PDB file of C-alpha atoms and ligand atoms in Angstrom:
ATOM      1  CA  MET A   1     -11.906  -6.249  13.362  1.00 34.00           C
ATOM      2  CA  ASN A   2      -8.252  -6.841  13.463  1.00 38.00           C
ATOM      3  CA  ILE A   3      -6.658  -3.922  11.531  1.00 44.00           C
ATOM      4  CA  LEU A   4      -3.076  -5.166  11.454  1.00 43.00           C
ATOM      5  CA  SER A   5      -1.961  -2.510   9.047  1.00 46.00           C
ATOM      6  CA  ASN A   6      -1.620  -0.305  12.052  1.00 44.00           C
ATOM      7  CA  LEU A   7       1.437  -2.377  13.121  1.00 52.00           C
ATOM      8  CA  LEU A   8       3.372  -0.446  10.547  1.00 53.00           C
ATOM      9  CA  SER A   9       1.772   2.826  11.407  1.00 32.00           C
ATOM     10  CA  GLN A  10       3.540   5.291  13.505  1.00 28.00           C
ATOM     11  CA  PRO A  11       7.046   6.335  12.657  1.00 26.00           C
ATOM     12  CA  ALA A  12       8.829   6.069  16.016  1.00 24.00           C
ATOM     13  CA  GLN A  13      11.262   8.903  15.288  1.00 27.00           C
ATOM     14  CA  ASN A  14       8.871  11.272  13.649  1.00 36.00           C
ATOM     15  CA  LYS A  15       9.425  14.568  15.415  1.00 36.00           C
ATOM     16  CA  ASN A  16       6.504  16.004  13.599  1.00 44.00           C
ATOM     17  CA  GLN A  17       4.187  13.631  15.219  1.00 40.00           C
ATOM     18  CA  LYS A  18       3.732  15.955  18.136  1.00 38.00           C
ATOM     19  CA  ARG A  19       2.202  18.482  15.803  1.00 41.00           C
ATOM     20  CA  GLN A  20      -0.336  15.965  14.445  1.00 43.00           C
ATOM     21  CA  ARG A  21      -3.950  17.218  14.719  1.00 42.00           C
ATOM     22  CA  ARG A  22      -6.534  14.688  15.482  1.00 58.00           C
ATOM     23  CA  GLY A  23      -8.851  13.788  12.614  1.00 86.00           C
ATOM     24  CA  ILE A  24      -8.284  13.930   8.892  1.00 94.00           C
ATOM     25  CA  GLU A  25      -5.582  16.256   7.687  1.00 95.00           C
ATOM     26  CA  ILE A  26      -6.220  18.517   4.703  1.00 97.00           C
ATOM     27  CA  LYS A  27      -2.855  19.160   3.157  1.00 98.00           C
ATOM     28  CA  SER A  28      -1.779  22.608   2.058  1.00 98.00           C
ATOM     29  CA  PRO A  29      -0.407  23.230  -1.530  1.00 98.00           C
ATOM     30  CA  ARG A  30       3.081  23.321   0.064  1.00 98.00           C
ATOM     31  CA  GLU A  31       2.513  19.932   1.739  1.00 98.00           C
ATOM     32  CA  ILE A  32       1.069  18.444  -1.371  1.00 98.00           C
ATOM     33  CA  ASP A  33       4.205  19.534  -3.376  1.00 98.00           C
ATOM     34  CA  ILE A  34       6.367  17.743  -0.881  1.00 98.00           C
ATOM     35  CA  MET A  35       4.196  14.657  -0.952  1.00 98.00           C
ATOM     36  CA  ARG A  36       4.483  14.630  -4.766  1.00 98.00           C
ATOM     37  CA  GLN A  37       8.213  14.196  -4.247  1.00 98.00           C
ATOM     38  CA  SER A  38       8.053  11.511  -1.545  1.00 98.00           C
ATOM     39  CA  ALA A  39       5.518   9.604  -3.678  1.00 98.00           C
ATOM     40  CA  LYS A  40       7.781   9.985  -6.776  1.00 98.00           C
ATOM     41  CA  ILE A  41      10.663   8.315  -4.825  1.00 98.00           C
ATOM     42  CA  VAL A  42       8.411   5.365  -3.941  1.00 98.00           C
ATOM     43  CA  ALA A  43       7.202   5.117  -7.561  1.00 98.00           C
ATOM     44  CA  THR A  44      10.699   5.189  -8.843  1.00 98.00           C
ATOM     45  CA  VAL A  45      11.788   2.459  -6.500  1.00 98.00           C
ATOM     46  CA  LEU A  46       8.914   0.164  -7.377  1.00 98.00           C
ATOM     47  CA  LYS A  47       9.463   0.749 -11.109  1.00 98.00           C
ATOM     48  CA  GLU A  48      13.125  -0.165 -10.685  1.00 98.00           C
ATOM     49  CA  ILE A  49      12.287  -3.269  -8.765  1.00 98.00           C
ATOM     50  CA  THR A  50       9.801  -4.420 -11.401  1.00 98.00           C
ATOM     51  CA  GLU A  51      12.702  -4.117 -14.026  1.00 97.00           C
ATOM     52  CA  LEU A  52      15.257  -5.689 -11.649  1.00 98.00           C
ATOM     53  CA  VAL A  53      13.527  -8.767 -10.283  1.00 98.00           C
ATOM     54  CA  LYS A  54      14.565 -12.100 -11.698  1.00 97.00           C
ATOM     55  CA  PRO A  55      14.194 -15.798 -10.613  1.00 98.00           C
ATOM     56  CA  GLY A  56      17.109 -16.664  -8.291  1.00 98.00           C
ATOM     57  CA  MET A  57      17.342 -13.275  -6.623  1.00 98.00           C
ATOM     58  CA  THR A  58      16.319 -13.099  -2.917  1.00 98.00           C
ATOM     59  CA  THR A  59      13.836 -10.709  -1.327  1.00 98.00           C
ATOM     60  CA  ALA A  60      16.744  -9.352   0.685  1.00 98.00           C
ATOM     61  CA  ASP A  61      18.377  -8.318  -2.618  1.00 98.00           C
ATOM     62  CA  LEU A  62      15.244  -6.326  -3.441  1.00 98.00           C
ATOM     63  CA  ASP A  63      15.170  -4.739   0.015  1.00 98.00           C
ATOM     64  CA  ALA A  64      18.786  -3.701  -0.247  1.00 98.00           C
ATOM     65  CA  HIS A  65      18.164  -2.035  -3.606  1.00 98.00           C
ATOM     66  CA  ALA A  66      15.079  -0.206  -2.290  1.00 98.00           C
ATOM     67  CA  GLU A  67      16.866   1.103   0.803  1.00 98.00           C
ATOM     68  CA  LYS A  68      19.902   2.228  -1.241  1.00 98.00           C
ATOM     69  CA  ARG A  69      17.757   4.079  -3.729  1.00 98.00           C
ATOM     70  CA  ILE A  70      15.454   5.663  -1.222  1.00 98.00           C
ATOM     71  CA  ARG A  71      18.489   7.053   0.654  1.00 98.00           C
ATOM     72  CA  GLU A  72      20.207   8.193  -2.568  1.00 98.00           C
ATOM     73  CA  MET A  73      17.062  10.199  -3.433  1.00 98.00           C
ATOM     74  CA  GLY A  74      17.371  11.938   0.002  1.00 98.00           C
ATOM     75  CA  ALA A  75      14.647  10.163   1.782  1.00 98.00           C
ATOM     76  CA  THR A  76      14.493   7.540   4.530  1.00 98.00           C
ATOM     77  CA  PRO A  77      12.581   4.148   4.310  1.00 98.00           C
ATOM     78  CA  SER A  78       9.214   4.663   6.042  1.00 98.00           C
ATOM     79  CA  PHE A  79       8.909   1.103   7.100  1.00 97.00           C
ATOM     80  CA  LYS A  80      12.418   0.374   8.557  1.00 97.00           C
ATOM     81  CA  GLY A  81      12.367   0.247  12.342  1.00 94.00           C
ATOM     82  CA  TYR A  82       8.650   1.045  12.835  1.00 88.00           C
ATOM     83  CA  HIS A  83       7.346  -1.168  15.530  1.00 89.00           C
ATOM     84  CA  GLY A  84      10.477  -3.204  14.974  1.00 91.00           C
ATOM     85  CA  PHE A  85       9.898  -3.962  11.231  1.00 97.00           C
ATOM     86  CA  PRO A  86      13.454  -4.762  10.072  1.00 97.00           C
ATOM     87  CA  ALA A  87      13.343  -3.732   6.378  1.00 98.00           C
ATOM     88  CA  SER A  88      12.624  -1.054   3.818  1.00 98.00           C
ATOM     89  CA  ILE A  89      10.074  -3.168   1.854  1.00 98.00           C
ATOM     90  CA  CYS A  90       7.468  -5.781   2.621  1.00 98.00           C
ATOM     91  CA  SER A  91       7.937  -8.626   0.288  1.00 98.00           C
ATOM     92  CA  SER A  92       5.102 -11.132   0.327  1.00 98.00           C
ATOM     93  CA  ILE A  93       5.068 -14.175  -2.008  1.00 98.00           C
ATOM     94  CA  ASN A  94       2.112 -16.280  -3.217  1.00 98.00           C
ATOM     95  CA  ASN A  95       0.016 -17.153  -0.202  1.00 98.00           C
ATOM     96  CA  GLU A  96       1.719 -14.446   1.884  1.00 98.00           C
ATOM     97  CA  VAL A  97      -0.766 -11.514   2.040  1.00 98.00           C
ATOM     98  CA  VAL A  98       1.194  -8.639   3.542  1.00 98.00           C
ATOM     99  CA  HIS A  99       4.109  -7.710   5.800  1.00 98.00           C
ATOM    100  CA  GLY A 100       6.476 -10.425   4.475  1.00 98.00           C
ATOM    101  CA  ILE A 101      10.003  -9.837   5.807  1.00 98.00           C
ATOM    102  CA  PRO A 102      12.813  -9.730   3.250  1.00 98.00           C
ATOM    103  CA  SER A 103      15.306 -12.514   3.733  1.00 98.00           C
ATOM    104  CA  ALA A 104      18.520 -13.795   2.061  1.00 98.00           C
ATOM    105  CA  LYS A 105      16.950 -17.209   2.463  1.00 98.00           C
ATOM    106  CA  LYS A 106      13.890 -16.303   0.510  1.00 98.00           C
ATOM    107  CA  VAL A 107      14.593 -17.014  -3.155  1.00 98.00           C
ATOM    108  CA  ILE A 108      12.272 -15.696  -5.868  1.00 98.00           C
ATOM    109  CA  ARG A 109      11.136 -18.293  -8.298  1.00 98.00           C
ATOM    110  CA  THR A 110       9.581 -18.221 -11.702  1.00 98.00           C
ATOM    111  CA  GLY A 111       5.777 -18.442 -11.321  1.00 98.00           C
ATOM    112  CA  ASP A 112       5.754 -16.452  -8.126  1.00 98.00           C
ATOM    113  CA  VAL A 113       3.209 -13.760  -7.346  1.00 98.00           C
ATOM    114  CA  LEU A 114       5.353 -11.217  -5.549  1.00 98.00           C
ATOM    115  CA  LYS A 115       3.981  -8.242  -3.610  1.00 98.00           C
ATOM    116  CA  VAL A 116       6.415  -5.448  -2.977  1.00 98.00           C
ATOM    117  CA  ASP A 117       5.220  -2.626  -0.692  1.00 98.00           C
ATOM    118  CA  THR A 118       7.402   0.346   0.209  1.00 98.00           C
ATOM    119  CA  GLY A 119       7.333   3.826   1.687  1.00 98.00           C
ATOM    120  CA  ALA A 120       9.616   6.783   1.661  1.00 98.00           C
ATOM    121  CA  TYR A 121       9.740   9.687   4.136  1.00 98.00           C
ATOM    122  CA  TYR A 122      11.003  12.861   2.593  1.00 98.00           C
ATOM    123  CA  GLN A 123      10.986  16.407   4.128  1.00 98.00           C
ATOM    124  CA  GLY A 124       8.508  15.328   6.767  1.00 98.00           C
ATOM    125  CA  TYR A 125       5.986  13.403   4.566  1.00 98.00           C
ATOM    126  CA  HIS A 126       5.413   9.823   3.513  1.00 98.00           C
ATOM    127  CA  GLY A 127       4.573   8.188   0.221  1.00 98.00           C
ATOM    128  CA  ASP A 128       3.263   4.548   0.194  1.00 98.00           C
ATOM    129  CA  SER A 129       2.674   2.254  -2.679  1.00 98.00           C
ATOM    130  CA  CYS A 130       2.520  -1.547  -3.460  1.00 98.00           C
ATOM    131  CA  ILE A 131       2.714  -3.625  -6.557  1.00 98.00           C
ATOM    132  CA  THR A 132       2.218  -7.206  -7.408  1.00 98.00           C
ATOM    133  CA  ILE A 133       4.705  -8.681  -9.899  1.00 98.00           C
ATOM    134  CA  ALA A 134       4.252 -11.894 -11.890  1.00 98.00           C
ATOM    135  CA  VAL A 135       7.644 -13.411 -11.885  1.00 98.00           C
ATOM    136  CA  GLY A 136       8.226 -15.082 -15.216  1.00 97.00           C
ATOM    137  CA  GLU A 137       5.445 -17.331 -16.350  1.00 96.00           C
ATOM    138  CA  VAL A 138       2.543 -17.531 -13.810  1.00 98.00           C
ATOM    139  CA  THR A 139      -0.570 -19.706 -13.915  1.00 98.00           C
ATOM    140  CA  PRO A 140      -3.577 -18.251 -15.701  1.00 98.00           C
ATOM    141  CA  GLU A 141      -5.382 -17.953 -12.324  1.00 98.00           C
ATOM    142  CA  ALA A 142      -2.463 -16.004 -10.839  1.00 98.00           C
ATOM    143  CA  ALA A 143      -2.416 -13.705 -13.913  1.00 98.00           C
ATOM    144  CA  ARG A 144      -6.111 -13.126 -13.545  1.00 98.00           C
ATOM    145  CA  LEU A 145      -5.813 -12.387  -9.890  1.00 98.00           C
ATOM    146  CA  ILE A 146      -3.149  -9.836 -10.421  1.00 98.00           C
ATOM    147  CA  ARG A 147      -4.965  -8.131 -13.248  1.00 98.00           C
ATOM    148  CA  VAL A 148      -8.199  -7.942 -11.192  1.00 98.00           C
ATOM    149  CA  ALA A 149      -6.387  -6.673  -8.092  1.00 98.00           C
ATOM    150  CA  GLU A 150      -4.920  -3.773 -10.150  1.00 98.00           C
ATOM    151  CA  GLU A 151      -8.253  -3.178 -11.851  1.00 98.00           C
ATOM    152  CA  ALA A 152      -9.911  -3.029  -8.299  1.00 98.00           C
ATOM    153  CA  LEU A 153      -7.451  -0.380  -7.253  1.00 98.00           C
ATOM    154  CA  PHE A 154      -8.252   1.712 -10.211  1.00 98.00           C
ATOM    155  CA  LYS A 155     -12.118   1.219  -9.849  1.00 98.00           C
ATOM    156  CA  GLY A 156     -11.609   2.533  -6.263  1.00 98.00           C
ATOM    157  CA  ILE A 157      -9.453   5.498  -7.407  1.00 98.00           C
ATOM    158  CA  ALA A 158     -12.041   6.328 -10.022  1.00 98.00           C
ATOM    159  CA  GLN A 159     -14.459   7.188  -7.140  1.00 98.00           C
ATOM    160  CA  VAL A 160     -12.075   9.723  -5.631  1.00 98.00           C
ATOM    161  CA  LYS A 161     -13.456  13.205  -5.922  1.00 98.00           C
ATOM    162  CA  ALA A 162     -14.442  15.895  -3.493  1.00 98.00           C
ATOM    163  CA  GLY A 163     -17.985  15.292  -2.348  1.00 98.00           C
ATOM    164  CA  ASN A 164     -17.808  11.573  -2.808  1.00 98.00           C
ATOM    165  CA  TYR A 165     -17.615   9.214   0.139  1.00 97.00           C
ATOM    166  CA  LEU A 166     -15.228   6.575   1.401  1.00 97.00           C
ATOM    167  CA  MET A 167     -17.843   3.914   0.788  1.00 97.00           C
ATOM    168  CA  ASP A 168     -17.974   4.823  -2.827  1.00 98.00           C
ATOM    169  CA  ILE A 169     -14.339   3.689  -3.091  1.00 98.00           C
ATOM    170  CA  ALA A 170     -15.064   0.590  -0.957  1.00 98.00           C
ATOM    171  CA  GLY A 171     -18.124  -0.341  -2.874  1.00 98.00           C
ATOM    172  CA  ALA A 172     -16.422  -0.091  -6.321  1.00 98.00           C
ATOM    173  CA  ILE A 173     -13.606  -2.249  -5.194  1.00 98.00           C
ATOM    174  CA  GLU A 174     -15.888  -4.836  -3.586  1.00 98.00           C
ATOM    175  CA  ASP A 175     -18.174  -5.022  -6.585  1.00 98.00           C
ATOM    176  CA  HIS A 176     -15.255  -5.572  -9.017  1.00 98.00           C
ATOM    177  CA  VAL A 177     -13.708  -8.273  -6.890  1.00 98.00           C
ATOM    178  CA  LYS A 178     -17.004 -10.119  -6.341  1.00 98.00           C
ATOM    179  CA  ALA A 179     -17.893  -9.912 -10.064  1.00 98.00           C
ATOM    180  CA  ASN A 180     -14.594 -11.685 -10.728  1.00 98.00           C
ATOM    181  CA  SER A 181     -15.213 -14.432  -8.006  1.00 98.00           C
ATOM    182  CA  PHE A 182     -12.219 -13.428  -5.908  1.00 98.00           C
ATOM    183  CA  THR A 183     -12.438 -12.212  -2.196  1.00 98.00           C
ATOM    184  CA  VAL A 184     -11.487  -8.993  -0.509  1.00 98.00           C
ATOM    185  CA  VAL A 185      -9.270  -9.334   2.520  1.00 98.00           C
ATOM    186  CA  GLU A 186     -10.921  -7.513   5.425  1.00 96.00           C
ATOM    187  CA  ASP A 187      -8.133  -7.691   7.999  1.00 96.00           C
ATOM    188  CA  PHE A 188      -6.176  -4.729   6.481  1.00 96.00           C
ATOM    189  CA  THR A 189      -7.276  -1.438   5.124  1.00 96.00           C
ATOM    190  CA  GLY A 190      -5.920   1.616   3.349  1.00 97.00           C
ATOM    191  CA  HIS A 191      -5.397   4.805   5.276  1.00 97.00           C
ATOM    192  CA  GLY A 192      -4.721   8.492   5.245  1.00 97.00           C
ATOM    193  CA  VAL A 193      -1.083   9.264   4.584  1.00 98.00           C
ATOM    194  CA  GLY A 194       1.102  12.378   5.101  1.00 98.00           C
ATOM    195  CA  ARG A 195       3.156  13.410   8.128  1.00 97.00           C
ATOM    196  CA  ASN A 196       2.495   9.975   9.485  1.00 96.00           C
ATOM    197  CA  LEU A 197       2.547   6.702   7.403  1.00 96.00           C
ATOM    198  CA  HIS A 198      -0.914   5.834   8.643  1.00 95.00           C
ATOM    199  CA  GLU A 199      -3.369   8.632   9.453  1.00 95.00           C
ATOM    200  CA  GLU A 200      -7.048   8.946   9.557  1.00 95.00           C
ATOM    201  CA  PRO A 201      -9.237   7.817   7.851  1.00 95.00           C
ATOM    202  CA  SER A 202      -9.246   4.082   7.421  1.00 95.00           C
ATOM    203  CA  VAL A 203      -9.881   3.386   3.681  1.00 96.00           C
ATOM    204  CA  PHE A 204     -11.980   0.200   3.556  1.00 96.00           C
ATOM    205  CA  ASN A 205     -12.032  -2.117   0.516  1.00 97.00           C
ATOM    206  CA  PHE A 206     -15.497  -3.413   1.299  1.00 97.00           C
ATOM    207  CA  ARG A 207     -18.700  -1.831   2.452  1.00 96.00           C
ATOM    208  CA  THR A 208     -18.998  -1.570   6.194  1.00 94.00           C
ATOM    209  CA  ARG A 209     -21.003   0.319   8.782  1.00 89.00           C
ATOM    210  CA  GLU A 210     -18.276  -0.187  11.440  1.00 84.00           C
ATOM    211  CA  MET A 211     -16.566   3.089  10.515  1.00 79.00           C
ATOM    212  CA  PRO A 212     -17.788   6.555   9.659  1.00 83.00           C
ATOM    213  CA  ASN A 213     -18.548   7.079   6.000  1.00 91.00           C
ATOM    214  CA  VAL A 214     -16.327  10.087   5.559  1.00 95.00           C
ATOM    215  CA  LYS A 215     -17.010  12.661   2.832  1.00 97.00           C
ATOM    216  CA  LEU A 216     -13.949  13.327   0.714  1.00 98.00           C
ATOM    217  CA  ARG A 217     -12.457  16.816   0.647  1.00 97.00           C
ATOM    218  CA  ALA A 218      -9.910  18.290  -1.646  1.00 98.00           C
ATOM    219  CA  GLY A 219      -6.471  18.124  -0.056  1.00 98.00           C
ATOM    220  CA  MET A 220      -6.929  14.690   1.572  1.00 98.00           C
ATOM    221  CA  THR A 221      -4.250  12.268   0.797  1.00 98.00           C
ATOM    222  CA  LEU A 222      -5.277   8.592   0.912  1.00 98.00           C
ATOM    223  CA  ALA A 223      -3.408   5.328   0.440  1.00 98.00           C
ATOM    224  CA  ILE A 224      -5.861   2.974  -1.334  1.00 98.00           C
ATOM    225  CA  GLU A 225      -4.709  -0.600  -1.236  1.00 98.00           C
ATOM    226  CA  PRO A 226      -7.130  -3.397  -1.901  1.00 98.00           C
ATOM    227  CA  ILE A 227      -5.923  -7.028  -1.237  1.00 98.00           C
ATOM    228  CA  LEU A 228      -7.534  -9.867  -3.122  1.00 98.00           C
ATOM    229  CA  ASN A 229      -7.423 -13.552  -2.403  1.00 98.00           C
ATOM    230  CA  ALA A 230      -8.126 -16.404  -4.841  1.00 98.00           C
ATOM    231  CA  GLY A 231      -9.726 -18.429  -2.074  1.00 98.00           C
ATOM    232  CA  SER A 232     -10.795 -17.525   1.487  1.00 98.00           C
ATOM    233  CA  LYS A 233     -10.653 -13.986   2.588  1.00 98.00           C
ATOM    234  CA  TYR A 234      -9.340 -14.942   5.953  1.00 98.00           C
ATOM    235  CA  THR A 235      -5.675 -14.535   7.008  1.00 98.00           C
ATOM    236  CA  ARG A 236      -3.480 -15.517   9.878  1.00 98.00           C
ATOM    237  CA  THR A 237      -0.121 -14.257  10.999  1.00 97.00           C
ATOM    238  CA  LEU A 238       2.925 -16.414  11.144  1.00 97.00           C
ATOM    239  CA  SER A 239       5.223 -16.882  14.192  1.00 97.00           C
ATOM    240  CA  ASP A 240       7.520 -14.075  12.920  1.00 96.00           C
ATOM    241  CA  ARG A 241       4.547 -11.921  14.170  1.00 95.00           C
ATOM    242  CA  TRP A 242       4.595  -9.943  10.872  1.00 97.00           C
ATOM    243  CA  THR A 243       3.846 -12.085   7.761  1.00 97.00           C
ATOM    244  CA  ALA A 244       0.166 -12.592   7.177  1.00 98.00           C
ATOM    245  CA  VAL A 245      -0.853 -15.531   5.050  1.00 98.00           C
ATOM    246  CA  THR A 246      -4.172 -16.866   3.571  1.00 98.00           C
ATOM    247  CA  VAL A 247      -5.640 -19.515   5.878  1.00 98.00           C
ATOM    248  CA  ASP A 248      -6.222 -21.832   2.802  1.00 98.00           C
ATOM    249  CA  ASN A 249      -2.806 -21.194   1.251  1.00 98.00           C
ATOM    250  CA  SER A 250      -4.566 -19.575  -1.757  1.00 98.00           C
ATOM    251  CA  LEU A 251      -2.785 -16.798  -3.686  1.00 98.00           C
ATOM    252  CA  SER A 252      -3.006 -13.188  -2.745  1.00 98.00           C
ATOM    253  CA  ALA A 253      -2.408  -9.968  -4.695  1.00 98.00           C
ATOM    254  CA  GLN A 254      -2.333  -6.325  -3.748  1.00 98.00           C
ATOM    255  CA  PHE A 255      -1.869  -2.916  -5.408  1.00 98.00           C
ATOM    256  CA  GLU A 256      -1.726   0.428  -3.641  1.00 98.00           C
ATOM    257  CA  HIS A 257      -1.380   4.109  -4.633  1.00 98.00           C
ATOM    258  CA  THR A 258      -1.085   7.336  -2.673  1.00 98.00           C
ATOM    259  CA  VAL A 259      -3.764   9.458  -4.114  1.00 98.00           C
ATOM    260  CA  LEU A 260      -4.611  13.161  -3.651  1.00 98.00           C
ATOM    261  CA  VAL A 261      -8.330  14.158  -3.553  1.00 98.00           C
ATOM    262  CA  THR A 262      -9.056  17.208  -5.741  1.00 98.00           C
ATOM    263  CA  GLU A 263     -12.218  19.233  -6.460  1.00 97.00           C
ATOM    264  CA  SER A 264     -12.664  17.539  -9.871  1.00 97.00           C
ATOM    265  CA  GLY A 265     -11.277  14.088  -9.089  1.00 98.00           C
ATOM    266  CA  TYR A 266      -7.889  12.811  -8.090  1.00 98.00           C
ATOM    267  CA  GLU A 267      -4.168  12.830  -8.727  1.00 98.00           C
ATOM    268  CA  ILE A 268      -2.216   9.543  -8.355  1.00 98.00           C
ATOM    269  CA  LEU A 269       0.950  10.664  -6.554  1.00 98.00           C
ATOM    270  CA  THR A 270       2.737   7.391  -6.776  1.00 98.00           C
ATOM    271  CA  ASP A 271       1.934   7.021 -10.527  1.00 98.00           C
ATOM    272  CA  ARG A 272       4.828   5.029 -12.102  1.00 98.00           C
ATOM    273  CA  THR A 273       3.598   5.661 -15.668  1.00 96.00           C
ATOM    274  CA  LYS A 274       4.571   9.283 -15.526  1.00 87.00           C
ATOM    275  CA  LEU A 275       8.203   8.666 -14.604  1.00 92.00           C
ATOM    276  CA  CYS A 276      10.657   9.467 -17.293  1.00 77.00           C
TER     277      CYS A 276
HETATM  278 MG1   MG B   1       2.003   0.214   1.534  1.00 63.63          MG
HETATM  279 MG1   MG B   2      -0.403   1.692   3.051  1.00 63.63          MG
END
């Protein structure tokens, strides 16, 4: 399986990387407190972008806003420079699935299904979140795809609790997507997040026996990020070597949150609804 999400994985200049233990990290209360802050920066930026985006803007405009605000809040953009990715957000429109590169030539139009994914690195820890925005009036099918994608994320999150398993998350997402006649993209997965943008474990959005079915423990921090297509689940990568698109040009939508596993359930660290 081609897990392309790892392309954006390792922060090249992360001096803490040397200290990384193998396996799944359990964050201490101190680390969790810092992650709440890095995640809040990400949530703030995505909330602002939702309010800012208008037809006629370019994806480079959104990227410039994200980078400015991430730095103003004392963090650095997690994505910029990693494995050569040139921007602070991934902006993927309509049939683009993930890793779209912001561009001054890419004009946002009414009716677009716009995915914005960003990360912030703050005091040694990353936050990571993605939203899909309906720009102006979208088709009923696009609106349904976006709604079901967000529901799928929350179905997955609802399974997060110490003692549950990764496949409980995967199964809940897969079942909800199938029940709504959309497809789950299998080429990309969620991941652990913390000192590194992508850590163990891989968080699948569909049932699989290819990876260990890890038991969740309090203190794990997971980026859960289902991607749904309206048509084929298959993707291909464009010649820019980043942008993944659906093979049949069907629409794609994604939502992602950084989530803390607790004894009794979960805490959504990138929750935008709790921002004042
Ligand atoms: Mg992300
Ligand atoms: Mg992620």
